[in-house]
PDB file of C-alpha atoms in Angstrom:
ATOM      1  CA  UNK A 175     -18.179 -53.642  26.949  1.00  0.00           C
ATOM      2  CA  UNK A 176     -19.912 -50.460  25.877  1.00  0.00           C
ATOM      3  CA  UNK A 177     -18.957 -48.849  22.566  1.00  0.00           C
ATOM      4  CA  UNK A 178     -18.038 -45.233  21.881  1.00  0.00           C
ATOM      5  CA  UNK A 179     -18.514 -43.881  18.381  1.00  0.00           C
ATOM      6  CA  UNK A 180     -16.983 -40.580  17.287  1.00  0.00           C
ATOM      7  CA  UNK A 181     -18.181 -38.782  14.145  1.00  0.00           C
ATOM      8  CA  UNK A 182     -15.366 -36.382  13.259  1.00  0.00           C
ATOM      9  CA  UNK A 183     -16.844 -33.784  10.933  1.00  0.00           C
ATOM     10  CA  UNK A 184     -15.488 -30.580   9.488  1.00  0.00           C
ATOM     11  CA  UNK A 185     -17.673 -28.375  11.682  1.00  0.00           C
ATOM     12  CA  UNK A 186     -18.792 -30.630  14.538  1.00  0.00           C
ATOM     13  CA  UNK A 187     -17.533 -33.653  16.411  1.00  0.00           C
ATOM     14  CA  UNK A 188     -20.136 -35.939  17.950  1.00  0.00           C
ATOM     15  CA  UNK A 189     -19.697 -38.803  20.376  1.00  0.00           C
ATOM     16  CA  UNK A 190     -22.124 -41.515  21.390  1.00  0.00           C
ATOM     17  CA  UNK A 191     -22.090 -44.492  23.744  1.00  0.00           C
ATOM     18  CA  UNK A 192     -24.025 -47.631  22.814  1.00  0.00           C
ATOM     19  CA  UNK A 193     -24.645 -50.692  24.955  1.00  0.00           C
ATOM     20  CA  UNK A 194     -24.472 -54.257  23.629  1.00  0.00           C
ATOM     21  CA  UNK A 195     -28.087 -54.041  22.446  1.00  0.00           C
ATOM     22  CA  UNK A 196     -27.436 -50.859  20.461  1.00  0.00           C
ATOM     23  CA  UNK A 197     -29.222 -48.592  22.922  1.00  0.00           C
ATOM     24  CA  UNK A 198     -27.883 -45.075  23.330  1.00  0.00           C
ATOM     25  CA  UNK A 199     -26.492 -44.349  26.791  1.00  0.00           C
ATOM     26  CA  UNK A 200     -24.865 -40.966  26.269  1.00  0.00           C
ATOM     27  CA  UNK A 201     -24.256 -38.384  23.567  1.00  0.00           C
ATOM     28  CA  UNK A 202     -22.209 -35.218  23.289  1.00  0.00           C
ATOM     29  CA  UNK A 203     -21.586 -32.803  20.439  1.00  0.00           C
ATOM     30  CA  UNK A 204     -19.022 -30.019  20.216  1.00  0.00           C
ATOM     31  CA  UNK A 205     -17.532 -27.795  17.505  1.00  0.00           C
ATOM     32  CA  UNK A 206     -14.558 -29.264  15.636  1.00  0.00           C
ATOM     33  CA  UNK A 207     -11.520 -27.003  16.235  1.00  0.00           C
ATOM     34  CA  UNK A 208     -10.439 -27.328  12.595  1.00  0.00           C
ATOM     35  CA  UNK A 209      -9.020 -23.810  12.436  1.00  0.00           C
ATOM     36  CA  UNK A 210      -6.642 -24.668  15.280  1.00  0.00           C
ATOM     37  CA  UNK A 211      -5.158 -27.587  13.350  1.00  0.00           C
ATOM     38  CA  UNK A 212      -4.484 -31.290  13.693  1.00  0.00           C
ATOM     39  CA  UNK A 213      -3.215 -31.388  17.275  1.00  0.00           C
ATOM     40  CA  UNK A 214      -6.256 -29.486  18.522  1.00  0.00           C
ATOM     41  CA  UNK A 215      -8.624 -31.882  16.730  1.00  0.00           C
ATOM     42  CA  UNK A 216      -6.753 -34.873  18.119  1.00  0.00           C
ATOM     43  CA  UNK A 217      -6.897 -33.474  21.650  1.00  0.00           C
ATOM     44  CA  UNK A 218     -10.599 -32.755  21.311  1.00  0.00           C
ATOM     45  CA  UNK A 219     -11.370 -36.349  20.256  1.00  0.00           C
ATOM     46  CA  UNK A 220      -9.366 -37.720  23.191  1.00  0.00           C
ATOM     47  CA  UNK A 221     -11.129 -35.319  25.580  1.00  0.00           C
ATOM     48  CA  UNK A 222     -14.524 -36.359  24.237  1.00  0.00           C
ATOM     49  CA  UNK A 223     -13.733 -40.053  24.708  1.00  0.00           C
ATOM     50  CA  UNK A 224     -12.610 -39.452  28.281  1.00  0.00           C
ATOM     51  CA  UNK A 225     -15.698 -37.392  29.097  1.00  0.00           C
ATOM     52  CA  UNK A 226     -17.999 -40.121  27.780  1.00  0.00           C
ATOM     53  CA  UNK A 227     -16.105 -42.824  29.660  1.00  0.00           C
ATOM     54  CA  UNK A 228     -16.370 -40.807  32.852  1.00  0.00           C
ATOM     55  CA  UNK A 229     -20.147 -41.084  32.473  1.00  0.00           C
ATOM     56  CA  UNK A 230     -20.421 -44.688  31.269  1.00  0.00           C
ATOM     57  CA  UNK A 231     -17.230 -46.586  32.124  1.00  0.00           C
ATOM     58  CA  UNK A 232     -14.590 -48.221  29.877  1.00  0.00           C
ATOM     59  CA  UNK A 233     -15.533 -48.486  26.200  1.00  0.00           C
ATOM     60  CA  UNK A 234     -14.191 -49.586  22.862  1.00  0.00           C
ATOM     61  CA  UNK A 235     -13.629 -46.654  20.491  1.00  0.00           C
ATOM     62  CA  UNK A 236     -14.497 -46.310  16.803  1.00  0.00           C
ATOM     63  CA  UNK A 237     -14.005 -43.115  14.809  1.00  0.00           C
ATOM     64  CA  UNK A 238     -15.614 -42.062  11.551  1.00  0.00           C
ATOM     65  CA  UNK A 239     -13.541 -39.576   9.577  1.00  0.00           C
ATOM     66  CA  UNK A 240     -13.765 -37.720   6.305  1.00  0.00           C
ATOM     67  CA  UNK A 241     -11.282 -39.477   4.044  1.00  0.00           C
ATOM     68  CA  UNK A 242      -9.635 -42.826   4.754  1.00  0.00           C
ATOM     69  CA  UNK A 243      -6.485 -44.342   6.199  1.00  0.00           C
ATOM     70  CA  UNK A 244      -4.030 -45.091   3.390  1.00  0.00           C
ATOM     71  CA  UNK A 245      -3.122 -48.768   3.141  1.00  0.00           C
ATOM     72  CA  UNK A 246       0.380 -47.723   2.038  1.00  0.00           C
ATOM     73  CA  UNK A 247       1.306 -45.022   4.535  1.00  0.00           C
ATOM     74  CA  UNK A 248      -1.100 -45.486   7.457  1.00  0.00           C
ATOM     75  CA  UNK A 249      -1.929 -41.795   7.188  1.00  0.00           C
ATOM     76  CA  UNK A 250      -5.236 -40.104   6.415  1.00  0.00           C
ATOM     77  CA  UNK A 251      -5.969 -39.116   2.814  1.00  0.00           C
ATOM     78  CA  UNK A 252      -8.817 -37.557   0.821  1.00  0.00           C
ATOM     79  CA  UNK A 253     -10.204 -35.594   3.769  1.00  0.00           C
ATOM     80  CA  UNK A 254     -12.003 -32.331   3.121  1.00  0.00           C
ATOM     81  CA  UNK A 255     -10.760 -31.256   6.571  1.00  0.00           C
ATOM     82  CA  UNK A 256      -7.412 -30.476   5.005  1.00  0.00           C
ATOM     83  CA  UNK A 257      -5.300 -30.403   8.169  1.00  0.00           C
ATOM     84  CA  UNK A 258      -6.041 -34.120   8.736  1.00  0.00           C
ATOM     85  CA  UNK A 259      -4.493 -35.202   5.439  1.00  0.00           C
ATOM     86  CA  UNK A 260      -1.121 -36.871   5.762  1.00  0.00           C
ATOM     87  CA  UNK A 261      -1.519 -37.359   9.510  1.00  0.00           C
ATOM     88  CA  UNK A 262      -1.175 -40.719  11.355  1.00  0.00           C
ATOM     89  CA  UNK A 263      -4.492 -40.237  13.124  1.00  0.00           C
ATOM     90  CA  UNK A 264      -5.077 -43.928  13.916  1.00  0.00           C
ATOM     91  CA  UNK A 265      -1.613 -44.432  15.425  1.00  0.00           C
ATOM     92  CA  UNK A 266      -1.870 -41.160  17.363  1.00  0.00           C
ATOM     93  CA  UNK A 267      -5.294 -41.987  18.811  1.00  0.00           C
ATOM     94  CA  UNK A 268      -4.153 -45.448  19.840  1.00  0.00           C
ATOM     95  CA  UNK A 269      -1.093 -43.957  21.522  1.00  0.00           C
ATOM     96  CA  UNK A 270      -3.023 -41.258  23.371  1.00  0.00           C
ATOM     97  CA  UNK A 271      -5.879 -43.544  24.433  1.00  0.00           C
ATOM     98  CA  UNK A 272      -3.585 -46.515  25.149  1.00  0.00           C
ATOM     99  CA  UNK A 273      -5.846 -49.039  23.421  1.00  0.00           C
ATOM    100  CA  UNK A 274      -6.791 -50.307  19.950  1.00  0.00           C
ATOM    101  CA  UNK A 275      -9.006 -47.923  17.986  1.00  0.00           C
ATOM    102  CA  UNK A 276     -10.902 -48.551  14.771  1.00  0.00           C
ATOM    103  CA  UNK A 277     -11.114 -45.776  12.174  1.00  0.00           C
ATOM    104  CA  UNK A 278     -13.256 -45.819   9.030  1.00  0.00           C
ATOM    105  CA  UNK A 279     -14.535 -43.424   6.411  1.00  0.00           C
ATOM    106  CA  UNK A 280     -17.665 -41.632   7.583  1.00  0.00           C
ATOM    107  CA  UNK A 281     -19.730 -42.928   4.643  1.00  0.00           C
ATOM    108  CA  UNK A 282     -18.719 -46.492   5.544  1.00  0.00           C
ATOM    109  CA  UNK A 283     -19.917 -45.805   9.086  1.00  0.00           C
ATOM    110  CA  UNK A 284     -23.249 -44.566   7.748  1.00  0.00           C
ATOM    111  CA  UNK A 285     -23.645 -47.650   5.563  1.00  0.00           C
ATOM    112  CA  UNK A 286     -22.710 -49.986   8.419  1.00  0.00           C
ATOM    113  CA  UNK A 287     -25.248 -48.453  10.783  1.00  0.00           C
ATOM    114  CA  UNK A 288     -28.075 -48.667   8.260  1.00  0.00           C
ATOM    115  CA  UNK A 289     -27.073 -52.225   7.278  1.00  0.00           C
ATOM    116  CA  UNK A 290     -26.837 -53.621  10.805  1.00  0.00           C
ATOM    117  CA  UNK A 291     -29.918 -52.107  12.438  1.00  0.00           C
ATOM    118  CA  UNK A 292     -31.308 -49.458  10.121  1.00  0.00           C
ATOM    119  CA  UNK A 293     -33.224 -49.196   6.862  1.00  0.00           C
ATOM    120  CA  UNK A 294     -31.372 -52.108   5.215  1.00  0.00           C
ATOM    121  CA  UNK A 295     -31.363 -54.472   8.174  1.00  0.00           C
ATOM    122  CA  UNK A 296     -31.321 -58.044   6.880  1.00  0.00           C
ATOM    123  CA  UNK A 297     -29.967 -57.109   3.440  1.00  0.00           C
ATOM    124  CA  UNK A 298     -26.773 -58.906   2.456  1.00  0.00           C
ATOM    125  CA  UNK A 299     -25.245 -56.284   0.124  1.00  0.00           C
ATOM    126  CA  UNK A 300     -25.888 -52.634   1.005  1.00  0.00           C
ATOM    127  CA  UNK A 301     -24.744 -49.455  -0.708  1.00  0.00           C
ATOM    128  CA  UNK A 302     -25.018 -46.434   1.580  1.00  0.00           C
ATOM    129  CA  UNK A 303     -25.175 -43.046  -0.127  1.00  0.00           C
ATOM    130  CA  UNK A 304     -24.315 -39.668   1.382  1.00  0.00           C
ATOM    131  CA  UNK A 305     -25.894 -36.720  -0.436  1.00  0.00           C
ATOM    132  CA  UNK A 306     -25.050 -33.505   1.370  1.00  0.00           C
ATOM    133  CA  UNK A 307     -22.442 -30.784   1.010  1.00  0.00           C
ATOM    134  CA  UNK A 308     -20.440 -33.574  -0.623  1.00  0.00           C
ATOM    135  CA  UNK A 309     -21.310 -36.949  -2.132  1.00  0.00           C
ATOM    136  CA  UNK A 310     -19.921 -40.200  -0.766  1.00  0.00           C
ATOM    137  CA  UNK A 311     -20.782 -43.843  -0.410  1.00  0.00           C
ATOM    138  CA  UNK A 312     -20.006 -46.996   1.507  1.00  0.00           C
ATOM    139  CA  UNK A 313     -20.398 -50.709   0.836  1.00  0.00           C
ATOM    140  CA  UNK A 314     -21.352 -53.309   3.450  1.00  0.00           C
ATOM    141  CA  UNK A 315     -21.447 -57.012   2.606  1.00  0.00           C
ATOM    142  CA  UNK A 316     -22.594 -59.573   5.181  1.00  0.00           C
ATOM    143  CA  UNK A 317     -22.211 -57.020   7.963  1.00  0.00           C
ATOM    144  CA  UNK A 318     -18.664 -56.078   6.948  1.00  0.00           C
ATOM    145  CA  UNK A 319     -17.678 -52.657   5.553  1.00  0.00           C
ATOM    146  CA  UNK A 320     -15.633 -53.050   2.370  1.00  0.00           C
ATOM    147  CA  UNK A 321     -12.685 -50.661   2.086  1.00  0.00           C
ATOM    148  CA  UNK A 322     -10.839 -51.936  -1.000  1.00  0.00           C
ATOM    149  CA  UNK A 323      -7.179 -52.025  -1.969  1.00  0.00           C
ATOM    150  CA  UNK A 324      -6.900 -48.205  -2.171  1.00  0.00           C
ATOM    151  CA  UNK A 325      -9.411 -47.753   0.688  1.00  0.00           C
ATOM    152  CA  UNK A 326     -11.736 -45.933  -1.717  1.00  0.00           C
ATOM    153  CA  UNK A 327     -14.506 -48.528  -2.158  1.00  0.00           C
ATOM    154  CA  UNK A 328     -17.851 -46.799  -2.599  1.00  0.00           C
ATOM    155  CA  UNK A 329     -16.453 -43.389  -3.563  1.00  0.00           C
ATOM    156  CA  UNK A 330     -18.888 -42.876  -6.430  1.00  0.00           C
ATOM    157  CA  UNK A 331     -18.950 -39.112  -5.797  1.00  0.00           C
ATOM    158  CA  UNK A 332     -15.705 -38.741  -7.727  1.00  0.00           C
ATOM    159  CA  UNK A 333     -16.713 -40.674 -10.799  1.00  0.00           C
ATOM    160  CA  UNK A 334     -16.873 -38.262 -13.724  1.00  0.00           C
ATOM    161  CA  UNK A 335     -20.499 -37.825 -14.776  1.00  0.00           C
ATOM    162  CA  UNK A 336     -20.098 -35.014 -17.336  1.00  0.00           C
ATOM    163  CA  UNK A 337     -16.527 -34.314 -18.519  1.00  0.00           C
ATOM    164  CA  UNK A 338     -17.295 -30.678 -19.368  1.00  0.00           C
ATOM    165  CA  UNK A 339     -18.935 -30.071 -15.983  1.00  0.00           C
ATOM    166  CA  UNK A 340     -17.805 -27.840 -13.109  1.00  0.00           C
ATOM    167  CA  UNK A 341     -14.326 -28.253 -11.599  1.00  0.00           C
ATOM    168  CA  UNK A 342     -14.141 -30.478  -8.525  1.00  0.00           C
ATOM    169  CA  UNK A 343     -11.764 -30.041  -5.599  1.00  0.00           C
ATOM    170  CA  UNK A 344     -10.292 -33.467  -6.420  1.00  0.00           C
ATOM    171  CA  UNK A 345      -8.792 -32.020  -9.623  1.00  0.00           C
ATOM    172  CA  UNK A 346     -11.234 -33.449 -12.170  1.00  0.00           C
ATOM    173  CA  UNK A 347     -14.267 -31.843 -13.802  1.00  0.00           C
ATOM    174  CA  UNK A 348     -17.895 -32.897 -13.746  1.00  0.00           C
ATOM    175  CA  UNK A 349     -17.684 -35.355 -10.840  1.00  0.00           C
ATOM    176  CA  UNK A 350     -20.951 -36.723  -9.465  1.00  0.00           C
ATOM    177  CA  UNK A 351     -20.377 -34.565  -6.382  1.00  0.00           C
ATOM    178  CA  UNK A 352     -20.421 -31.350  -8.438  1.00  0.00           C
ATOM    179  CA  UNK A 353     -23.999 -32.106  -9.507  1.00  0.00           C
ATOM    180  CA  UNK A 354     -25.666 -34.153  -6.746  1.00  0.00           C
ATOM    181  CA  UNK A 355     -24.392 -32.280  -3.679  1.00  0.00           C
ATOM    182  CA  UNK A 356     -26.485 -29.479  -2.223  1.00  0.00           C
ATOM    183  CA  UNK A 357     -24.101 -26.817  -3.603  1.00  0.00           C
ATOM    184  CA  UNK A 358     -24.231 -28.665  -6.936  1.00  0.00           C
ATOM    185  CA  UNK A 359     -27.997 -28.212  -7.211  1.00  0.00           C
ATOM    186  CA  UNK A 360     -27.641 -24.546  -6.202  1.00  0.00           C
ATOM    187  CA  UNK A 361     -25.020 -24.005  -8.939  1.00  0.00           C
ATOM    188  CA  UNK A 362     -27.027 -25.811 -11.604  1.00  0.00           C
ATOM    189  CA  UNK A 363     -30.197 -23.839 -10.799  1.00  0.00           C
ATOM    190  CA  UNK A 364     -28.333 -20.525 -11.086  1.00  0.00           C
ATOM    191  CA  UNK A 365     -26.572 -21.545 -14.300  1.00  0.00           C
ATOM    192  CA  UNK A 366     -29.949 -22.133 -15.986  1.00  0.00           C
ATOM    193  CA  UNK A 367     -31.542 -18.799 -15.140  1.00  0.00           C
ATOM    194  CA  UNK A 368     -32.427 -19.232 -11.458  1.00  0.00           C
ATOM    195  CA  UNK A 369     -31.374 -16.854  -8.704  1.00  0.00           C
ATOM    196  CA  UNK A 370     -27.817 -17.332  -7.445  1.00  0.00           C
ATOM    197  CA  UNK A 371     -27.026 -18.791  -4.028  1.00  0.00           C
ATOM    198  CA  UNK A 372     -30.459 -20.275  -3.359  1.00  0.00           C
ATOM    199  CA  UNK A 373     -30.111 -23.237  -0.938  1.00  0.00           C
ATOM    200  CA  UNK A 374     -31.061 -26.626  -2.303  1.00  0.00           C
ATOM    201  CA  UNK A 375     -33.972 -26.988   0.121  1.00  0.00           C
ATOM    202  CA  UNK A 376     -35.542 -23.790  -1.214  1.00  0.00           C
ATOM    203  CA  UNK A 377     -35.070 -24.902  -4.819  1.00  0.00           C
ATOM    204  CA  UNK A 378     -36.956 -28.112  -4.032  1.00  0.00           C
ATOM    205  CA  UNK A 379     -39.710 -26.099  -2.334  1.00  0.00           C
ATOM    206  CA  UNK A 380     -39.935 -23.768  -5.329  1.00  0.00           C
ATOM    207  CA  UNK A 381     -40.209 -26.779  -7.633  1.00  0.00           C
ATOM    208  CA  UNK A 382     -43.107 -28.045  -5.539  1.00  0.00           C
ATOM    209  CA  UNK A 383     -44.759 -24.638  -5.848  1.00  0.00           C
ATOM    210  CA  UNK A 384     -44.538 -24.843  -9.632  1.00  0.00           C
ATOM    211  CA  UNK A 385     -41.634 -22.529 -10.465  1.00  0.00           C
ATOM    212  CA  UNK A 386     -40.434 -23.557 -13.937  1.00  0.00           C
ATOM    213  CA  UNK A 387     -36.697 -23.024 -13.384  1.00  0.00           C
ATOM    214  CA  UNK A 388     -36.745 -24.952 -10.109  1.00  0.00           C
ATOM    215  CA  UNK A 389     -38.766 -27.802 -11.611  1.00  0.00           C
ATOM    216  CA  UNK A 390     -36.333 -28.078 -14.514  1.00  0.00           C
ATOM    217  CA  UNK A 391     -33.377 -28.092 -12.104  1.00  0.00           C
ATOM    218  CA  UNK A 392     -34.974 -30.862 -10.041  1.00  0.00           C
ATOM    219  CA  UNK A 393     -35.684 -32.907 -13.174  1.00  0.00           C
ATOM    220  CA  UNK A 394     -32.002 -32.594 -14.179  1.00  0.00           C
ATOM    221  CA  UNK A 395     -31.067 -33.643 -10.647  1.00  0.00           C
ATOM    222  CA  UNK A 396     -33.269 -36.764 -10.896  1.00  0.00           C
ATOM    223  CA  UNK A 397     -31.729 -37.688 -14.233  1.00  0.00           C
ATOM    224  CA  UNK A 398     -28.164 -37.231 -12.996  1.00  0.00           C
ATOM    225  CA  UNK A 399     -29.000 -39.214  -9.867  1.00  0.00           C
ATOM    226  CA  UNK A 400     -30.251 -42.062 -12.050  1.00  0.00           C
ATOM    227  CA  UNK A 401     -27.270 -41.986 -14.404  1.00  0.00           C
ATOM    228  CA  UNK A 402     -24.709 -41.779 -11.598  1.00  0.00           C
ATOM    229  CA  UNK A 403     -26.267 -44.473  -9.420  1.00  0.00           C
ATOM    230  CA  UNK A 404     -26.803 -46.834 -12.356  1.00  0.00           C
ATOM    231  CA  UNK A 405     -23.019 -47.292 -12.606  1.00  0.00           C
ATOM    232  CA  UNK A 406     -22.948 -48.514  -8.995  1.00  0.00           C
ATOM    233  CA  UNK A 407     -25.961 -50.789  -9.481  1.00  0.00           C
ATOM    234  CA  UNK A 408     -24.526 -52.251 -12.684  1.00  0.00           C
ATOM    235  CA  UNK A 409     -21.285 -53.160 -10.892  1.00  0.00           C
ATOM    236  CA  UNK A 410     -22.443 -54.031  -7.368  1.00  0.00           C
ATOM    237  CA  UNK A 411     -26.130 -54.941  -7.879  1.00  0.00           C
ATOM    238  CA  UNK A 412     -26.858 -54.342  -4.169  1.00  0.00           C
ATOM    239  CA  UNK A 413     -29.809 -55.739  -2.261  1.00  0.00           C
ATOM    240  CA  UNK A 414     -30.560 -52.230  -1.005  1.00  0.00           C
ATOM    241  CA  UNK A 415     -29.456 -48.634  -1.497  1.00  0.00           C
ATOM    242  CA  UNK A 416     -29.889 -46.358   1.528  1.00  0.00           C
ATOM    243  CA  UNK A 417     -29.794 -42.579   1.165  1.00  0.00           C
ATOM    244  CA  UNK A 418     -28.472 -40.220   3.837  1.00  0.00           C
ATOM    245  CA  UNK A 419     -27.377 -36.603   4.096  1.00  0.00           C
ATOM    246  CA  UNK A 420     -29.484 -33.490   3.683  1.00  0.00           C
ATOM    247  CA  UNK A 421     -30.378 -34.131   0.046  1.00  0.00           C
ATOM    248  CA  UNK A 422     -31.837 -37.533   0.966  1.00  0.00           C
ATOM    249  CA  UNK A 423     -34.836 -35.591   2.308  1.00  0.00           C
ATOM    250  CA  UNK A 424     -35.961 -34.863  -1.261  1.00  0.00           C
ATOM    251  CA  UNK A 425     -39.062 -37.065  -1.400  1.00  0.00           C
ATOM    252  CA  UNK A 426     -39.048 -37.335  -5.186  1.00  0.00           C
ATOM    253  CA  UNK A 427     -35.706 -39.170  -5.178  1.00  0.00           C
ATOM    254  CA  UNK A 428     -37.547 -42.282  -4.021  1.00  0.00           C
ATOM    255  CA  UNK A 429     -40.052 -42.054  -6.881  1.00  0.00           C
ATOM    256  CA  UNK A 430     -38.916 -39.954  -9.849  1.00  0.00           C
ATOM    257  CA  UNK A 431     -35.233 -40.457  -9.019  1.00  0.00           C
ATOM    258  CA  UNK A 432     -35.651 -44.221  -8.817  1.00  0.00           C
ATOM    259  CA  UNK A 433     -37.600 -44.163 -12.083  1.00  0.00           C
ATOM    260  CA  UNK A 434     -34.656 -42.438 -13.768  1.00  0.00           C
ATOM    261  CA  UNK A 435     -32.349 -45.087 -12.306  1.00  0.00           C
ATOM    262  CA  UNK A 436     -34.542 -47.674 -14.021  1.00  0.00           C
ATOM    263  CA  UNK A 437     -33.900 -45.956 -17.331  1.00  0.00           C
ATOM    264  CA  UNK A 438     -30.147 -46.490 -17.082  1.00  0.00           C
ATOM    265  CA  UNK A 439     -29.560 -49.760 -15.238  1.00  0.00           C
ATOM    266  CA  UNK A 440     -28.538 -52.567 -17.589  1.00  0.00           C
ATOM    267  CA  UNK A 441     -31.558 -54.662 -18.608  1.00  0.00           C
ATOM    268  CA  UNK A 442     -33.933 -52.766 -16.353  1.00  0.00           C
ATOM    269  CA  UNK A 443     -37.522 -52.193 -17.479  1.00  0.00           C
ATOM    270  CA  UNK A 444     -37.885 -48.588 -18.566  1.00  0.00           C
ATOM    271  CA  UNK A 445     -34.631 -48.233 -20.470  1.00  0.00           C
ATOM    272  CA  UNK A 446     -35.015 -45.410 -22.960  1.00  0.00           C
ATOM    273  CA  UNK A 447     -35.455 -46.536 -26.571  1.00  0.00           C
ATOM    274  CA  UNK A 448     -34.554 -50.204 -25.999  1.00  0.00           C
ATOM    275  CA  UNK A 449     -33.792 -52.344 -29.054  1.00  0.00           C
ATOM    276  CA  UNK A 450     -36.709 -54.358 -30.394  1.00  0.00           C
ATOM    277  CA  UNK A 451     -37.345 -57.362 -28.164  1.00  0.00           C
ATOM    278  CA  UNK A 452     -34.879 -56.156 -25.497  1.00  0.00           C
ATOM    279  CA  UNK A 453     -37.259 -54.514 -23.083  1.00  0.00           C
ATOM    280  CA  UNK A 454     -35.637 -56.035 -19.991  1.00  0.00           C
ATOM    281  CA  UNK A 455     -36.861 -56.750 -16.477  1.00  0.00           C
ATOM    282  CA  UNK A 456     -38.366 -54.421 -13.906  1.00  0.00           C
ATOM    283  CA  UNK A 457     -35.871 -52.703 -11.611  1.00  0.00           C
ATOM    284  CA  UNK A 458     -35.905 -54.475  -8.247  1.00  0.00           C
ATOM    285  CA  UNK A 459     -33.353 -52.375  -6.342  1.00  0.00           C
ATOM    286  CA  UNK A 460     -35.028 -50.631  -3.382  1.00  0.00           C
ATOM    287  CA  UNK A 461     -34.007 -47.031  -2.691  1.00  0.00           C
ATOM    288  CA  UNK A 462     -34.513 -46.547   1.043  1.00  0.00           C
ATOM    289  CA  UNK A 463     -34.587 -43.536   3.316  1.00  0.00           C
ATOM    290  CA  UNK A 464     -32.242 -43.752   6.299  1.00  0.00           C
ATOM    291  CA  UNK A 465     -33.652 -44.741   9.687  1.00  0.00           C
ATOM    292  CA  UNK A 466     -31.091 -43.177  12.024  1.00  0.00           C
ATOM    293  CA  UNK A 467     -30.699 -39.853  10.207  1.00  0.00           C
ATOM    294  CA  UNK A 468     -27.812 -37.691  11.393  1.00  0.00           C
ATOM    295  CA  UNK A 469     -27.009 -40.373  13.967  1.00  0.00           C
ATOM    296  CA  UNK A 470     -26.139 -43.025  11.394  1.00  0.00           C
ATOM    297  CA  UNK A 471     -22.502 -41.961  11.103  1.00  0.00           C
ATOM    298  CA  UNK A 472     -21.778 -41.827  14.816  1.00  0.00           C
ATOM    299  CA  UNK A 473     -23.676 -45.059  15.461  1.00  0.00           C
ATOM    300  CA  UNK A 474     -21.750 -46.760  12.670  1.00  0.00           C
ATOM    301  CA  UNK A 475     -18.459 -45.632  14.202  1.00  0.00           C
ATOM    302  CA  UNK A 476     -19.446 -47.287  17.483  1.00  0.00           C
ATOM    303  CA  UNK A 477     -20.537 -50.405  15.595  1.00  0.00           C
ATOM    304  CA  UNK A 478     -17.131 -50.807  13.935  1.00  0.00           C
ATOM    305  CA  UNK A 479     -16.400 -53.116  16.860  1.00  0.00           C
ATOM    306  CA  UNK A 480     -19.500 -55.171  15.988  1.00  0.00           C
ATOM    307  CA  UNK A 481     -18.692 -55.469  12.286  1.00  0.00           C
ATOM    308  CA  UNK A 482     -17.424 -58.766  10.936  1.00  0.00           C
ATOM    309  CA  UNK A 483     -13.705 -58.704  10.223  1.00  0.00           C
TER     310      UNK A 483
END
């Protein structure tokens, strides 16, 4: 049977059909009717599934969402598309489509896609990182996405990095997301003397052109990336880390950013001011650029039916 994947984003909803070999058979993208509320979003997803099936025939359906299905209530939580929170989206989709549906966090879908047939293909333990307008993550072990007891496994973006940092929408201050997201870099650049409201891509370009404020902002970004990711590596010690989202296009993350990671990972070579005789080993963790790009999330949603249970 063919597989439909739906990537339900805050601004766009994308659907894809994959065959058993992972080849793309059809794709469609449309604006997410978030302003019209939950019922409109639900109807749009159902309409998209039916349109794709009209072109390709019966399919299994997997959906990647912001947030996650609560293990206690069966309702969506932690979504930045606010109208989805508290809604029984899985039960409603199964009722409307009259079949089983699999729903997973969008970062888990990204990680699954890159683990099964992307940048980390063949790796046993994979941590997938989303660096964009927000910061998220997903864990895949032996081809299986790990959700956890609270369904928050991989959510490193809401670890507190600097307690006196900017307020985060989650209610804490100084979360990883407030520094490593695109808006986080824009805010940090402005707070240290740069122009306000400069997009992250332009800050990176200005750093490459030699602007002092932009270079300093990018160096702080590298250091925070290393400190934040070292917590994940110390706990999970993955075989591969794959970066996705718009900020993953910063080339220096794979060199200078990884070097900063090596300064903070336990026992890694390069730790700053190590005790005498405690230099440690070289960091082995590869930091990989995504293969499927913006398609990783929607492909991963389709592949939820291929993942090991």
